[in-house]
Amino acid sequence: PRNPSNKADAIEMEAMNVFRLNPELKERFVSYTTPDGEKYFHFSQPIIIKPRCMKCHGKKEEVPNSIQRRYDTAYNYSIGDLRGVMSIKLPARIIEQRTTELFKRTAIIHLLIMLLVFVLIAILMNRTVLSRIKALHFSSNWLASGEYDTQIDLSGNDELTHMGHSFNRMAQTIAQREQSLLKQKSLYYALSQTNKSIVQLNSEEELFDQICQIATSQPNLVLAWVGIADKEHNELVVVSRSGKAQLCLD
């Protein structure tokens, strides 16, 4: 080379020999170890003589005098000759360090993304599944404890929503049957007490009053009365009454 500081070292000479033996090769990337034991990566590309290069590297007598007076070497090249290599040396330690740092950053980013996805899935599961299952669980407990007016408000069109609607229909059916049982129980109780009164009491007035009181003592009855038909005046005469709504008979 014209500049002694640009003289090729062993790895660069090796690269030039490879490019001479393989003219079609456009670049080369290899690892090597220096005599002091430090590892490097070497990237090289061939520098080929082109027509514009011949002005300074052609026949010496054809080169400008200013070049001839300044340099004694690097003449008499032909177009297509290998002039040298573009050489880049990268310390393996720095590349490995940066690669490790990049891997760590990438791993942390992926971990954070996975954690975020997990949190989002957990929130979605809680909103769409777990909270609705809890609602079904609590409503079932309320229904079992006697709260027959329990209803579940579930929106959507999935299996849990259909289950909630089925639960509501079941609760309504149970409530209706419970009300029917209470009415029947009240009726049976009133009939039983009435039979006892018939046996124990001697006058109609006392019997009628007792019957009305027995009837209105039940939670579902607010008025009970006994009337006797007056055929002479063609009317119904109230002879006994009981309950909160007895004023309706006035």
mmCIF file of N, CA, C and O in Angstrom, residues 171-228:
data_model
loop_
_atom_site.group_PDB
_atom_site.id
_atom_site.type_symbol
_atom_site.label_atom_id
_atom_site.label_comp_id
_atom_site.label_asym_id
_atom_site.label_seq_id
_atom_site.Cartn_x
_atom_site.Cartn_y
_atom_site.Cartn_z
ATOM 1 N N ALA A 171 -86.850 -20.127 40.207
ATOM 2 C CA ALA A 171 -87.166 -19.364 41.426
ATOM 3 C C ALA A 171 -88.615 -18.892 41.402
ATOM 4 O O ALA A 171 -89.310 -18.928 42.432
ATOM 5 N N GLN A 172 -89.089 -18.436 40.237
ATOM 6 C CA GLN A 172 -90.482 -18.002 40.132
ATOM 7 C C GLN A 172 -91.442 -19.155 40.388
ATOM 8 O O GLN A 172 -92.465 -19.000 41.084
ATOM 9 N N THR A 173 -91.119 -20.330 39.841
ATOM 10 C CA THR A 173 -91.987 -21.501 40.042
ATOM 11 C C THR A 173 -92.023 -21.897 41.508
ATOM 12 O O THR A 173 -93.095 -22.199 42.065
ATOM 13 N N ILE A 174 -90.844 -21.892 42.150
ATOM 14 C CA ILE A 174 -90.792 -22.241 43.577
ATOM 15 C C ILE A 174 -91.572 -21.227 44.403
ATOM 16 O O ILE A 174 -92.301 -21.588 45.343
ATOM 17 N N ALA A 175 -91.441 -19.927 44.052
ATOM 18 C CA ALA A 175 -92.168 -18.890 44.799
ATOM 19 C C ALA A 175 -93.672 -19.071 44.653
ATOM 20 O O ALA A 175 -94.428 -18.943 45.636
ATOM 21 N N GLN A 176 -94.120 -19.374 43.442
ATOM 22 C CA GLN A 176 -95.560 -19.582 43.233
ATOM 23 C C GLN A 176 -96.066 -20.797 44.013
ATOM 24 O O GLN A 176 -97.141 -20.751 44.631
ATOM 25 N N ARG A 177 -95.290 -21.871 44.016
ATOM 26 C CA ARG A 177 -95.702 -23.057 44.747
ATOM 27 C C ARG A 177 -95.692 -22.800 46.257
ATOM 28 O O ARG A 177 -96.563 -23.297 46.978
ATOM 29 N N GLU A 178 -94.710 -22.024 46.712
ATOM 30 C CA GLU A 178 -94.649 -21.699 48.131
ATOM 31 C C GLU A 178 -95.859 -20.871 48.557
ATOM 32 O O GLU A 178 -96.441 -21.111 49.621
ATOM 33 N N GLN A 179 -96.238 -19.906 47.712
ATOM 34 C CA GLN A 179 -97.426 -19.102 48.019
ATOM 35 C C GLN A 179 -98.676 -19.970 48.045
ATOM 36 O O GLN A 179 -99.563 -19.805 48.907
ATOM 37 N N SER A 180 -98.742 -20.909 47.094
ATOM 38 C CA SER A 180 -99.904 -21.799 47.065
ATOM 39 C C SER A 180 -99.955 -22.675 48.307
ATOM 40 O O SER A 180 -101.028 -22.885 48.901
ATOM 41 N N LEU A 181 -98.782 -23.157 48.754
ATOM 42 C CA LEU A 181 -98.742 -23.982 49.961
ATOM 43 C C LEU A 181 -99.143 -23.181 51.198
ATOM 44 O O LEU A 181 -99.839 -23.683 52.082
ATOM 45 N N LEU A 182 -98.688 -21.918 51.253
ATOM 46 C CA LEU A 182 -99.060 -21.077 52.391
ATOM 47 C C LEU A 182 -100.565 -20.840 52.442
ATOM 48 O O LEU A 182 -101.190 -20.867 53.517
ATOM 49 N N LYS A 183 -101.162 -20.600 51.261
ATOM 50 C CA LYS A 183 -102.615 -20.395 51.217
ATOM 51 C C LYS A 183 -103.352 -21.656 51.665
ATOM 52 O O LYS A 183 -104.334 -21.582 52.426
ATOM 53 N N GLN A 184 -102.884 -22.803 51.181
ATOM 54 C CA GLN A 184 -103.529 -24.048 51.568
ATOM 55 C C GLN A 184 -103.365 -24.305 53.067
ATOM 56 O O GLN A 184 -104.307 -24.761 53.742
ATOM 57 N N LYS A 185 -102.185 -24.016 53.574
ATOM 58 C CA LYS A 185 -101.949 -24.197 55.002
ATOM 59 C C LYS A 185 -102.870 -23.298 55.831
ATOM 60 O O LYS A 185 -103.437 -23.720 56.861
ATOM 61 N N SER A 186 -102.986 -22.034 55.378
ATOM 62 C CA SER A 186 -103.879 -21.106 56.082
ATOM 63 C C SER A 186 -105.317 -21.586 56.033
ATOM 64 O O SER A 186 -106.063 -21.507 57.034
ATOM 65 N N LEU A 187 -105.718 -22.079 54.875
ATOM 66 C CA LEU A 187 -107.090 -22.556 54.723
ATOM 67 C C LEU A 187 -107.355 -23.762 55.626
ATOM 68 O O LEU A 187 -108.389 -23.849 56.302
ATOM 69 N N TYR A 188 -106.409 -24.699 55.642
ATOM 70 C CA TYR A 188 -106.580 -25.878 56.493
ATOM 71 C C TYR A 188 -106.617 -25.484 57.973
ATOM 72 O O TYR A 188 -107.410 -26.045 58.760
ATOM 73 N N TYR A 189 -105.810 -24.535 58.335
ATOM 74 C CA TYR A 189 -105.796 -24.085 59.729
ATOM 75 C C TYR A 189 -107.146 -23.444 60.090
ATOM 76 O O TYR A 189 -107.711 -23.710 61.172
ATOM 77 N N ALA A 190 -107.637 -22.576 59.183
ATOM 78 C CA ALA A 190 -108.923 -21.912 59.449
ATOM 79 C C ALA A 190 -110.057 -22.923 59.547
ATOM 80 O O ALA A 190 -110.938 -22.824 60.421
ATOM 81 N N LEU A 191 -110.041 -23.915 58.664
ATOM 82 C CA LEU A 191 -111.084 -24.928 58.710
ATOM 83 C C LEU A 191 -111.017 -25.737 60.003
ATOM 84 O O LEU A 191 -112.043 -26.062 60.619
ATOM 85 N N SER A 192 -109.785 -26.051 60.419
ATOM 86 C CA SER A 192 -109.622 -26.818 61.652
ATOM 87 C C SER A 192 -110.124 -26.034 62.862
ATOM 88 O O SER A 192 -110.851 -26.573 63.714
ATOM 89 N N GLN A 193 -109.758 -24.742 62.913
ATOM 90 C CA GLN A 193 -110.205 -23.927 64.044
ATOM 91 C C GLN A 193 -111.713 -23.697 64.001
ATOM 92 O O GLN A 193 -112.377 -23.620 65.053
ATOM 93 N N THR A 194 -112.259 -23.596 62.810
ATOM 94 C CA THR A 194 -113.708 -23.419 62.670
ATOM 95 C C THR A 194 -114.453 -24.646 63.187
ATOM 96 O O THR A 194 -115.484 -24.533 63.892
ATOM 97 N N ASN A 195 -113.970 -25.820 62.857
ATOM 98 C CA ASN A 195 -114.594 -27.052 63.347
ATOM 99 C C ASN A 195 -114.580 -27.106 64.882
ATOM 100 O O ASN A 195 -115.553 -27.532 65.523
ATOM 101 N N LYS A 196 -113.481 -26.680 65.467
ATOM 102 C CA LYS A 196 -113.408 -26.665 66.928
ATOM 103 C C LYS A 196 -114.425 -25.685 67.524
ATOM 104 O O LYS A 196 -115.055 -25.954 68.551
ATOM 105 N N SER A 197 -114.526 -24.516 66.832
ATOM 106 C CA SER A 197 -115.467 -23.504 67.334
ATOM 107 C C SER A 197 -116.904 -23.992 67.249
ATOM 108 O O SER A 197 -117.738 -23.701 68.121
ATOM 109 N N ILE A 198 -117.227 -24.721 66.187
ATOM 110 C CA ILE A 198 -118.596 -25.245 66.039
ATOM 111 C C ILE A 198 -118.941 -26.163 67.205
ATOM 112 O O ILE A 198 -120.072 -26.162 67.729
ATOM 113 N N VAL A 199 -117.951 -26.920 67.637
ATOM 114 C CA VAL A 199 -118.189 -27.842 68.740
ATOM 115 C C VAL A 199 -118.284 -27.124 70.071
ATOM 116 O O VAL A 199 -119.096 -27.467 70.945
ATOM 117 N N GLN A 200 -117.455 -26.055 70.241
ATOM 118 C CA GLN A 200 -117.348 -25.407 71.552
ATOM 119 C C GLN A 200 -118.391 -24.319 71.788
ATOM 120 O O GLN A 200 -118.797 -24.081 72.914
ATOM 121 N N LEU A 201 -118.807 -23.604 70.722
ATOM 122 C CA LEU A 201 -119.701 -22.459 70.902
ATOM 123 C C LEU A 201 -121.160 -22.876 70.742
ATOM 124 O O LEU A 201 -121.475 -23.812 69.987
ATOM 125 N N ASN A 202 -122.049 -22.081 71.414
ATOM 126 C CA ASN A 202 -123.456 -22.439 71.433
ATOM 127 C C ASN A 202 -124.329 -21.531 70.588
ATOM 128 O O ASN A 202 -125.390 -21.945 70.126
ATOM 129 N N SER A 203 -123.903 -20.261 70.372
ATOM 130 C CA SER A 203 -124.754 -19.320 69.638
ATOM 131 C C SER A 203 -124.178 -19.037 68.259
ATOM 132 O O SER A 203 -122.968 -19.123 68.038
ATOM 133 N N GLU A 204 -125.065 -18.671 67.316
ATOM 134 C CA GLU A 204 -124.627 -18.347 65.957
ATOM 135 C C GLU A 204 -123.760 -17.100 65.942
ATOM 136 O O GLU A 204 -122.769 -17.027 65.197
ATOM 137 N N GLU A 205 -124.151 -16.091 66.760
ATOM 138 C CA GLU A 205 -123.397 -14.843 66.747
ATOM 139 C C GLU A 205 -121.936 -15.082 67.158
ATOM 140 O O GLU A 205 -120.997 -14.594 66.528
ATOM 141 N N GLU A 206 -121.747 -15.841 68.233
ATOM 142 C CA GLU A 206 -120.378 -16.129 68.673
ATOM 143 C C GLU A 206 -119.630 -16.952 67.619
ATOM 144 O O GLU A 206 -118.442 -16.742 67.367
ATOM 145 N N LEU A 207 -120.340 -17.898 66.990
ATOM 146 C CA LEU A 207 -119.706 -18.736 65.968
ATOM 147 C C LEU A 207 -119.279 -17.908 64.768
ATOM 148 O O LEU A 207 -118.152 -18.047 64.266
ATOM 149 N N PHE A 208 -120.183 -16.996 64.332
ATOM 150 C CA PHE A 208 -119.841 -16.172 63.169
ATOM 151 C C PHE A 208 -118.645 -15.257 63.479
ATOM 152 O O PHE A 208 -117.742 -15.085 62.659
ATOM 153 N N ASP A 209 -118.665 -14.636 64.685
ATOM 154 C CA ASP A 209 -117.535 -13.770 65.058
ATOM 155 C C ASP A 209 -116.223 -14.556 65.131
ATOM 156 O O ASP A 209 -115.173 -14.094 64.675
ATOM 157 N N GLN A 210 -116.288 -15.758 65.679
ATOM 158 C CA GLN A 210 -115.083 -16.582 65.816
ATOM 159 C C GLN A 210 -114.545 -16.991 64.440
ATOM 160 O O GLN A 210 -113.335 -16.990 64.207
ATOM 161 N N ILE A 211 -115.457 -17.335 63.564
ATOM 162 C CA ILE A 211 -115.033 -17.736 62.207
ATOM 163 C C ILE A 211 -114.327 -16.578 61.509
ATOM 164 O O ILE A 211 -113.268 -16.749 60.870
ATOM 165 N N CYS A 212 -114.891 -15.356 61.601
ATOM 166 C CA CYS A 212 -114.264 -14.192 60.961
ATOM 167 C C CYS A 212 -112.895 -13.892 61.570
ATOM 168 O O CYS A 212 -111.933 -13.553 60.874
ATOM 169 N N GLN A 213 -112.774 -13.999 62.864
ATOM 170 C CA GLN A 213 -111.496 -13.744 63.525
ATOM 171 C C GLN A 213 -110.448 -14.796 63.139
ATOM 172 O O GLN A 213 -109.269 -14.483 62.931
ATOM 173 N N ILE A 214 -110.901 -16.052 63.066
ATOM 174 C CA ILE A 214 -109.975 -17.118 62.653
ATOM 175 C C ILE A 214 -109.462 -16.857 61.241
ATOM 176 O O ILE A 214 -108.271 -16.996 60.943
ATOM 177 N N ALA A 215 -110.361 -16.439 60.353
ATOM 178 C CA ALA A 215 -109.975 -16.214 58.950
ATOM 179 C C ALA A 215 -108.981 -15.065 58.826
ATOM 180 O O ALA A 215 -107.955 -15.167 58.139
ATOM 181 N N THR A 216 -109.269 -13.933 59.507
ATOM 182 C CA THR A 216 -108.384 -12.763 59.362
ATOM 183 C C THR A 216 -107.105 -12.874 60.182
ATOM 184 O O THR A 216 -106.221 -12.020 60.073
ATOM 185 N N SER A 217 -106.993 -13.924 60.995
ATOM 186 C CA SER A 217 -105.730 -14.140 61.713
ATOM 187 C C SER A 217 -104.650 -14.687 60.790
ATOM 188 O O SER A 217 -103.472 -14.709 61.142
ATOM 189 N N GLN A 218 -105.055 -15.121 59.591
ATOM 190 C CA GLN A 218 -104.090 -15.614 58.617
ATOM 191 C C GLN A 218 -103.473 -14.443 57.847
ATOM 192 O O GLN A 218 -104.138 -13.445 57.560
ATOM 193 N N PRO A 219 -102.185 -14.537 57.495
ATOM 194 C CA PRO A 219 -101.485 -13.384 56.900
ATOM 195 C C PRO A 219 -102.023 -12.953 55.545
ATOM 196 O O PRO A 219 -101.825 -11.817 55.130
ATOM 197 N N ASN A 220 -102.694 -13.821 54.835
ATOM 198 C CA ASN A 220 -103.123 -13.486 53.478
ATOM 199 C C ASN A 220 -104.556 -12.957 53.409
ATOM 200 O O ASN A 220 -105.044 -12.641 52.322
ATOM 201 N N LEU A 221 -105.261 -12.888 54.526
ATOM 202 C CA LEU A 221 -106.654 -12.442 54.525
ATOM 203 C C LEU A 221 -106.776 -11.134 55.302
ATOM 204 O O LEU A 221 -106.358 -11.050 56.463
ATOM 205 N N VAL A 222 -107.359 -10.119 54.654
ATOM 206 C CA VAL A 222 -107.535 -8.808 55.305
ATOM 207 C C VAL A 222 -109.010 -8.532 55.637
ATOM 208 O O VAL A 222 -109.317 -7.545 56.304
ATOM 209 N N LEU A 223 -109.908 -9.402 55.199
ATOM 210 C CA LEU A 223 -111.334 -9.179 55.470
ATOM 211 C C LEU A 223 -112.072 -10.519 55.460
ATOM 212 O O LEU A 223 -111.831 -11.353 54.578
ATOM 213 N N ALA A 224 -112.897 -10.698 56.444
ATOM 214 C CA ALA A 224 -113.788 -11.865 56.485
ATOM 215 C C ALA A 224 -115.131 -11.412 57.053
ATOM 216 O O ALA A 224 -115.189 -10.625 57.999
ATOM 217 N N TRP A 225 -116.215 -11.886 56.464
ATOM 218 C CA TRP A 225 -117.544 -11.490 56.957
ATOM 219 C C TRP A 225 -118.552 -12.588 56.675
ATOM 220 O O TRP A 225 -118.347 -13.437 55.806
ATOM 221 N N VAL A 226 -119.618 -12.553 57.435
ATOM 222 C CA VAL A 226 -120.702 -13.528 57.285
ATOM 223 C C VAL A 226 -121.992 -12.754 57.043
ATOM 224 O O VAL A 226 -122.303 -11.784 57.751
ATOM 225 N N GLY A 227 -122.694 -13.143 56.026
ATOM 226 C CA GLY A 227 -123.947 -12.488 55.691
ATOM 227 C C GLY A 227 -125.118 -13.476 55.656
ATOM 228 O O GLY A 227 -124.928 -14.645 55.312
ATOM 229 N N ILE A 228 -126.312 -12.995 56.022
ATOM 230 C CA ILE A 228 -127.527 -13.827 55.977
ATOM 231 C C ILE A 228 -128.526 -13.162 55.038
ATOM 232 O O ILE A 228 -128.738 -11.944 55.088
#
